[in-house]
Coordinates of C-alpha atoms in Angstrom, one line a residue:
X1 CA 86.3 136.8 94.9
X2 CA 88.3 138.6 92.7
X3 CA 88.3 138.2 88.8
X4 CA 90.2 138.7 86.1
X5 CA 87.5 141.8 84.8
X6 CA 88.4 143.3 88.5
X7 CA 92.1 143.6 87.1
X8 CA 91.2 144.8 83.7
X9 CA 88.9 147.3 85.5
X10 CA 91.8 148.8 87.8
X11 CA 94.2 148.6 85.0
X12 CA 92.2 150.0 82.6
X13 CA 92.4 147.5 80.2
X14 CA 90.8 145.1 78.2
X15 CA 90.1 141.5 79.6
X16 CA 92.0 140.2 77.2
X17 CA 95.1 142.1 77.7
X18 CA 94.8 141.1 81.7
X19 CA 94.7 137.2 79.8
X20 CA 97.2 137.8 77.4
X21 CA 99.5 139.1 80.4
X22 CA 98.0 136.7 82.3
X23 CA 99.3 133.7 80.5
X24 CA 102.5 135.5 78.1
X25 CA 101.0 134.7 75.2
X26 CA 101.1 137.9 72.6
X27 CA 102.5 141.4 72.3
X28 CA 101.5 143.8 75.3
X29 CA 103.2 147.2 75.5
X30 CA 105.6 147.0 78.3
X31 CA 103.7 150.0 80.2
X32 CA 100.5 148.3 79.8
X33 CA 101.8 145.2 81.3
X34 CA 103.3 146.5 84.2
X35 CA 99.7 148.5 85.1
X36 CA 98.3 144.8 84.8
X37 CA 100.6 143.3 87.1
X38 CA 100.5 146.2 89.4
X39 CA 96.8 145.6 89.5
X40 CA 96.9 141.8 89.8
X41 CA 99.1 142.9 92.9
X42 CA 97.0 145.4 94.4
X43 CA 94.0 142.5 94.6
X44 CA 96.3 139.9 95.2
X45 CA 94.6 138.2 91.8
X46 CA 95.6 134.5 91.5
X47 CA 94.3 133.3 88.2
X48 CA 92.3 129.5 88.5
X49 CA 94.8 126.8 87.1
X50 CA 92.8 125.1 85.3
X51 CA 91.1 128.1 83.6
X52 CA 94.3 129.1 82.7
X53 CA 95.5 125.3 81.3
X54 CA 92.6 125.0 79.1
X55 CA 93.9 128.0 77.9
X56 CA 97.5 126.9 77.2
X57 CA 96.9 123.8 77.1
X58 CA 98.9 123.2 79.4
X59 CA 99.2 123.5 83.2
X60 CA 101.5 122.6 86.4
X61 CA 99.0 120.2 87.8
X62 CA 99.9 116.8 88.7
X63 CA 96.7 113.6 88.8
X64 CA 97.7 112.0 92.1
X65 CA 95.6 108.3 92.3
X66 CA 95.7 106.3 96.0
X67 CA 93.4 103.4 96.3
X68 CA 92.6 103.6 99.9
X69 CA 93.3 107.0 101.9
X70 CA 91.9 104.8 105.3
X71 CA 95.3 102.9 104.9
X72 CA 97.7 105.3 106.9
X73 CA 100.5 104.6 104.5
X74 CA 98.7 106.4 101.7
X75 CA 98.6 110.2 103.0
X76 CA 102.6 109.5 104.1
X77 CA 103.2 108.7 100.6
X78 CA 100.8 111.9 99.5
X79 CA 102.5 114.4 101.8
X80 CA 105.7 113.2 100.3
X81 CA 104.8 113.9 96.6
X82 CA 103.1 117.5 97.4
X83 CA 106.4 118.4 99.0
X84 CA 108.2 117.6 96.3
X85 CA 105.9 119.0 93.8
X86 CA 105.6 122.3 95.4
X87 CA 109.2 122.8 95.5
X88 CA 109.0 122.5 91.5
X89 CA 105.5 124.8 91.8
X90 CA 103.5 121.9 91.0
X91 CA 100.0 121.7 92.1
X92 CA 98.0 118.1 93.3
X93 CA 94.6 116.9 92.1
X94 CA 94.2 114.1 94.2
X95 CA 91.8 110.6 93.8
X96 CA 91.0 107.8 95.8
X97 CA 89.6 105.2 93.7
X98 CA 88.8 102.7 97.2
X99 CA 91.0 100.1 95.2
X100 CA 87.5 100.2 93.2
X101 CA 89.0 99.8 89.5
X102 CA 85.4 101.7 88.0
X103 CA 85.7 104.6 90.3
X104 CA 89.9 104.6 89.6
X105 CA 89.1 105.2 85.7
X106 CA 86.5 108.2 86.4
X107 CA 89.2 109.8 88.3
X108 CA 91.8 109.5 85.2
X109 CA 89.0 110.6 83.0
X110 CA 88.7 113.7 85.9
X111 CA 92.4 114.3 85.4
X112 CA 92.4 114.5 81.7
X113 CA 89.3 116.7 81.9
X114 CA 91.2 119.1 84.0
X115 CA 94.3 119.0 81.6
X116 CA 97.0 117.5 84.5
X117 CA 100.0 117.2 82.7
X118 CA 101.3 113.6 84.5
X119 CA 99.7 111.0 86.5
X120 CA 101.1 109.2 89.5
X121 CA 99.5 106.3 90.7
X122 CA 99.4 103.6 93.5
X123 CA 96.7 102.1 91.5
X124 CA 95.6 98.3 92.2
X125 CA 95.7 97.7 88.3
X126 CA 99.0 99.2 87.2
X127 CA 97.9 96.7 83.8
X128 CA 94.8 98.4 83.1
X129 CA 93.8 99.4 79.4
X130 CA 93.0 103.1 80.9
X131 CA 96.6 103.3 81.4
X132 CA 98.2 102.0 77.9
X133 CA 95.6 104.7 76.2
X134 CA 96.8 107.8 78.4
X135 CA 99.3 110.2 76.5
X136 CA 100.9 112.0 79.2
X137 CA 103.6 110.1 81.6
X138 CA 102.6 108.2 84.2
X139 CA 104.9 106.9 87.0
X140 CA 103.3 104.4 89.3
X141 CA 104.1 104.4 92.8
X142 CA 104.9 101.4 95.0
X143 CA 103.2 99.5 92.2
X144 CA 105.2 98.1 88.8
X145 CA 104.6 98.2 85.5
X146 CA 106.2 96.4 82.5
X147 CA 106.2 99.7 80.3
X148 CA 106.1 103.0 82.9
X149 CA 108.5 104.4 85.3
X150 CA 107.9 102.8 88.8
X151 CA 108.8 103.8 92.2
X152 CA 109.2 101.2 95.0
X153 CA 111.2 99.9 97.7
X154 CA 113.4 96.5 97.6
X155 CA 110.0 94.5 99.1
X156 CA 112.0 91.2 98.5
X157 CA 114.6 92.2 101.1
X158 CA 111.7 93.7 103.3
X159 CA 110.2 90.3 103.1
X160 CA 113.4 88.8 104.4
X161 CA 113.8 91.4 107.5
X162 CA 110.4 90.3 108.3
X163 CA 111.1 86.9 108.4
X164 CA 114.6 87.0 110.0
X165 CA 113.5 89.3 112.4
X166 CA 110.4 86.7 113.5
X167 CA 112.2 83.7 113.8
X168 CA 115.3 85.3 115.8
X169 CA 112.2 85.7 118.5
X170 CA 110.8 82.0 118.3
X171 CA 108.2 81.6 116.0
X172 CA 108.4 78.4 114.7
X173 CA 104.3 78.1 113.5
X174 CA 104.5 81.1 111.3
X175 CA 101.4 82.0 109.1
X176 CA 102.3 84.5 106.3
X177 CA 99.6 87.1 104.6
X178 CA 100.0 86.9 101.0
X179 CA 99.3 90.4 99.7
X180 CA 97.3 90.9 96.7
X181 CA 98.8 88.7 93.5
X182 CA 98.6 91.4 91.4
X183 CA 100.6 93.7 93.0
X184 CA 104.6 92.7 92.3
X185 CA 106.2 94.7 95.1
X186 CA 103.6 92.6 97.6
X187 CA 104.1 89.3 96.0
X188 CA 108.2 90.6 96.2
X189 CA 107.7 91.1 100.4
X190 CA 105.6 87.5 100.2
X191 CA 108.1 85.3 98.3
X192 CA 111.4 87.2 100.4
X193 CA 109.7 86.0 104.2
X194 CA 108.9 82.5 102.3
X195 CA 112.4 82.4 101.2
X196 CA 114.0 82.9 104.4
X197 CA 111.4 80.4 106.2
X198 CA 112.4 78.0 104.3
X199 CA 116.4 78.0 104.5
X200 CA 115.5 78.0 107.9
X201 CA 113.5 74.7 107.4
X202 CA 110.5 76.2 109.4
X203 CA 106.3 75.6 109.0
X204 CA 104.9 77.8 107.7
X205 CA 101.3 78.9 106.3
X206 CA 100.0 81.3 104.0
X207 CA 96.7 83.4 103.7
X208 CA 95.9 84.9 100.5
X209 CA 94.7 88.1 100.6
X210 CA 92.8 90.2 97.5
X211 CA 92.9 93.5 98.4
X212 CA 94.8 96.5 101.3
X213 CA 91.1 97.1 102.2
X214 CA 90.7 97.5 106.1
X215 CA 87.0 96.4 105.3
X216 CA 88.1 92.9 104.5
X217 CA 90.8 92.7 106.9
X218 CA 88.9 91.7 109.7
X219 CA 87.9 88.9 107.6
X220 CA 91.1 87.6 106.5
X221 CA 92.7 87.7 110.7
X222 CA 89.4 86.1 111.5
X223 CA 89.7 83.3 108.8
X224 CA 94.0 83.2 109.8
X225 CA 93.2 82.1 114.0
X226 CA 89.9 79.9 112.7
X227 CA 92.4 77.7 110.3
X228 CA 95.7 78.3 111.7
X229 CA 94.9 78.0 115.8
X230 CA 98.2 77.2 116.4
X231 CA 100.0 80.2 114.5
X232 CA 102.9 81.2 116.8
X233 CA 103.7 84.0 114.8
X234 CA 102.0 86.3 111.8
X235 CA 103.7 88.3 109.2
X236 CA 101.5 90.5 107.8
X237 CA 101.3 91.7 104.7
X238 CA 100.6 95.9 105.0
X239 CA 100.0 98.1 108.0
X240 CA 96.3 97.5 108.0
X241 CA 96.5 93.5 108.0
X242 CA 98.5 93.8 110.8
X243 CA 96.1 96.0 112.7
X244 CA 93.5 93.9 112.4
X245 CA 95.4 90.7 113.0
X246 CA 96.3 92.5 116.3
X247 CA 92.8 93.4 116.7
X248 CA 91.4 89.6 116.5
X249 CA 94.1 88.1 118.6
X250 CA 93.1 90.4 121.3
X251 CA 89.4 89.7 120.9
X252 CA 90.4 85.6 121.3
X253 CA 93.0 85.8 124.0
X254 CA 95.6 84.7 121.7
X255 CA 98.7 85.8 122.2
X256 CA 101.9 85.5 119.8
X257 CA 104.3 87.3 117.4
X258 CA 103.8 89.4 114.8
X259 CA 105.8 91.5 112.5
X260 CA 104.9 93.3 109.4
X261 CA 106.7 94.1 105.7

């Protein structure tokens, strides 16, 4: 692996020139700093980040927090922020917290320690102390937040496409997965399907649900056909709720229908 004393050594220059290049911080003879970039060249030399933002104190890395990379919807949303952060030649440290609040504030702690200039979050606990003590932006992402930038989809109105779309194919029985209270775009999906369901003067049930965790999932379709044996139709409350609802309907021989928001 090449280091920055192989580039002062093929330069002929000190390793603190090769830094002060390095980073454009100081006075370097214009000759002398084209030999250093001519050898950073030759052995293709590409400087560690974070070496370089402790340094500056400051870097072009980005804290990117998911709480639960199992859930397919998560590394959709974290292809979509690399993309758009390599195109500004940001860089990704990434942390999956398994919506496990403890492990969610070591990775913060991790991002500060490696000097990330901005957090993103889908975090579980968008209301979190850690977060009102950060001093860097933070923009949370399909979560909300009373005092940060949040990114999010109209989950009222997908609520109501979920429900519209479940009674236009004759569910009339309709148990609803209430997605974790704590989370406003989920409770936004959960009160737009109970809003429709109503005007449409339809039963309905509801099954409250803690978490996105495909651990517990199994749990909560299991509980749903135990309580509710006469559900006609489920609207589920993520990806992997429906998955599993699926999953347990199979397993019993039930059949009905099922969308998701």
């Amino acid at each position: 692996m090449t280091t920055i004393k192989d580039v002062a050594q093929l330069a002929g220059v000190s390793v603190a020139t090769v830094s002060r290049v390095i980073n454009d911080r100081g006075y370097v003879h214009a000759d002398t700093r084209k030999k250093v970039e001519d050898a950073v060249k030759a052995l293709n030399f590409s400087p560690n980040e974070v070496a370089r933002s402790l340094y500056k104190r400051k870097s072009k890395l980005i804290g990117l927090l998911l709480p639960d990379i199992a859930n397919p919807y998560f590394p959709q949303l974290a292809r979509g922020v690399e993309d758009r952060m390599q195109e500004q030649d940001y860089r990704l440290i990434f942390g999956n917290s398994d919506e496990d609040e403890r492990k969610e504030q070591d990775y913060i702690q991790t991002f500060i320690q490696n000097n990330v200039v901005g957090v993103i979050s889908s975090t579980n606990y968008p209301h979190s102390s850690i977060y009102e003590k950060l001093k860097i932006p933070v923009v949370f992402l399909d979560r909300t937040s009373l005092d940060r930038p949040s990114v999010y989809a109209d989950g009222r109105e997908g609520g109501r496409l979920a429900a519209r779309e479940i009674i236009k194919r004759g569910s009339r029985r309709i148990t609803v997965m209430q997605g974790p209270s704590q989370i406003r775009p989920a409770q936004d999906r959960f009160e737009g399907a109970i809003e429709i369901i109503r005007d449409a003067g339809l039963d309905y049930r509801v099954i409250k649900t803690t978490s996105f965790s495909i651990n517990e999932a199994g749990v909560w379709a299991e509980e749903l056909f135990r309580k509710y044996a006469d559900t006609d139709g489920v609207i589920a409350s993520n990806d992997i709720a429906a998955m599993a609802v699926l999953h347990e309907a199979s397993r019993i021989g039930k059949k009905f229908l099922m969308t998701y928001k």
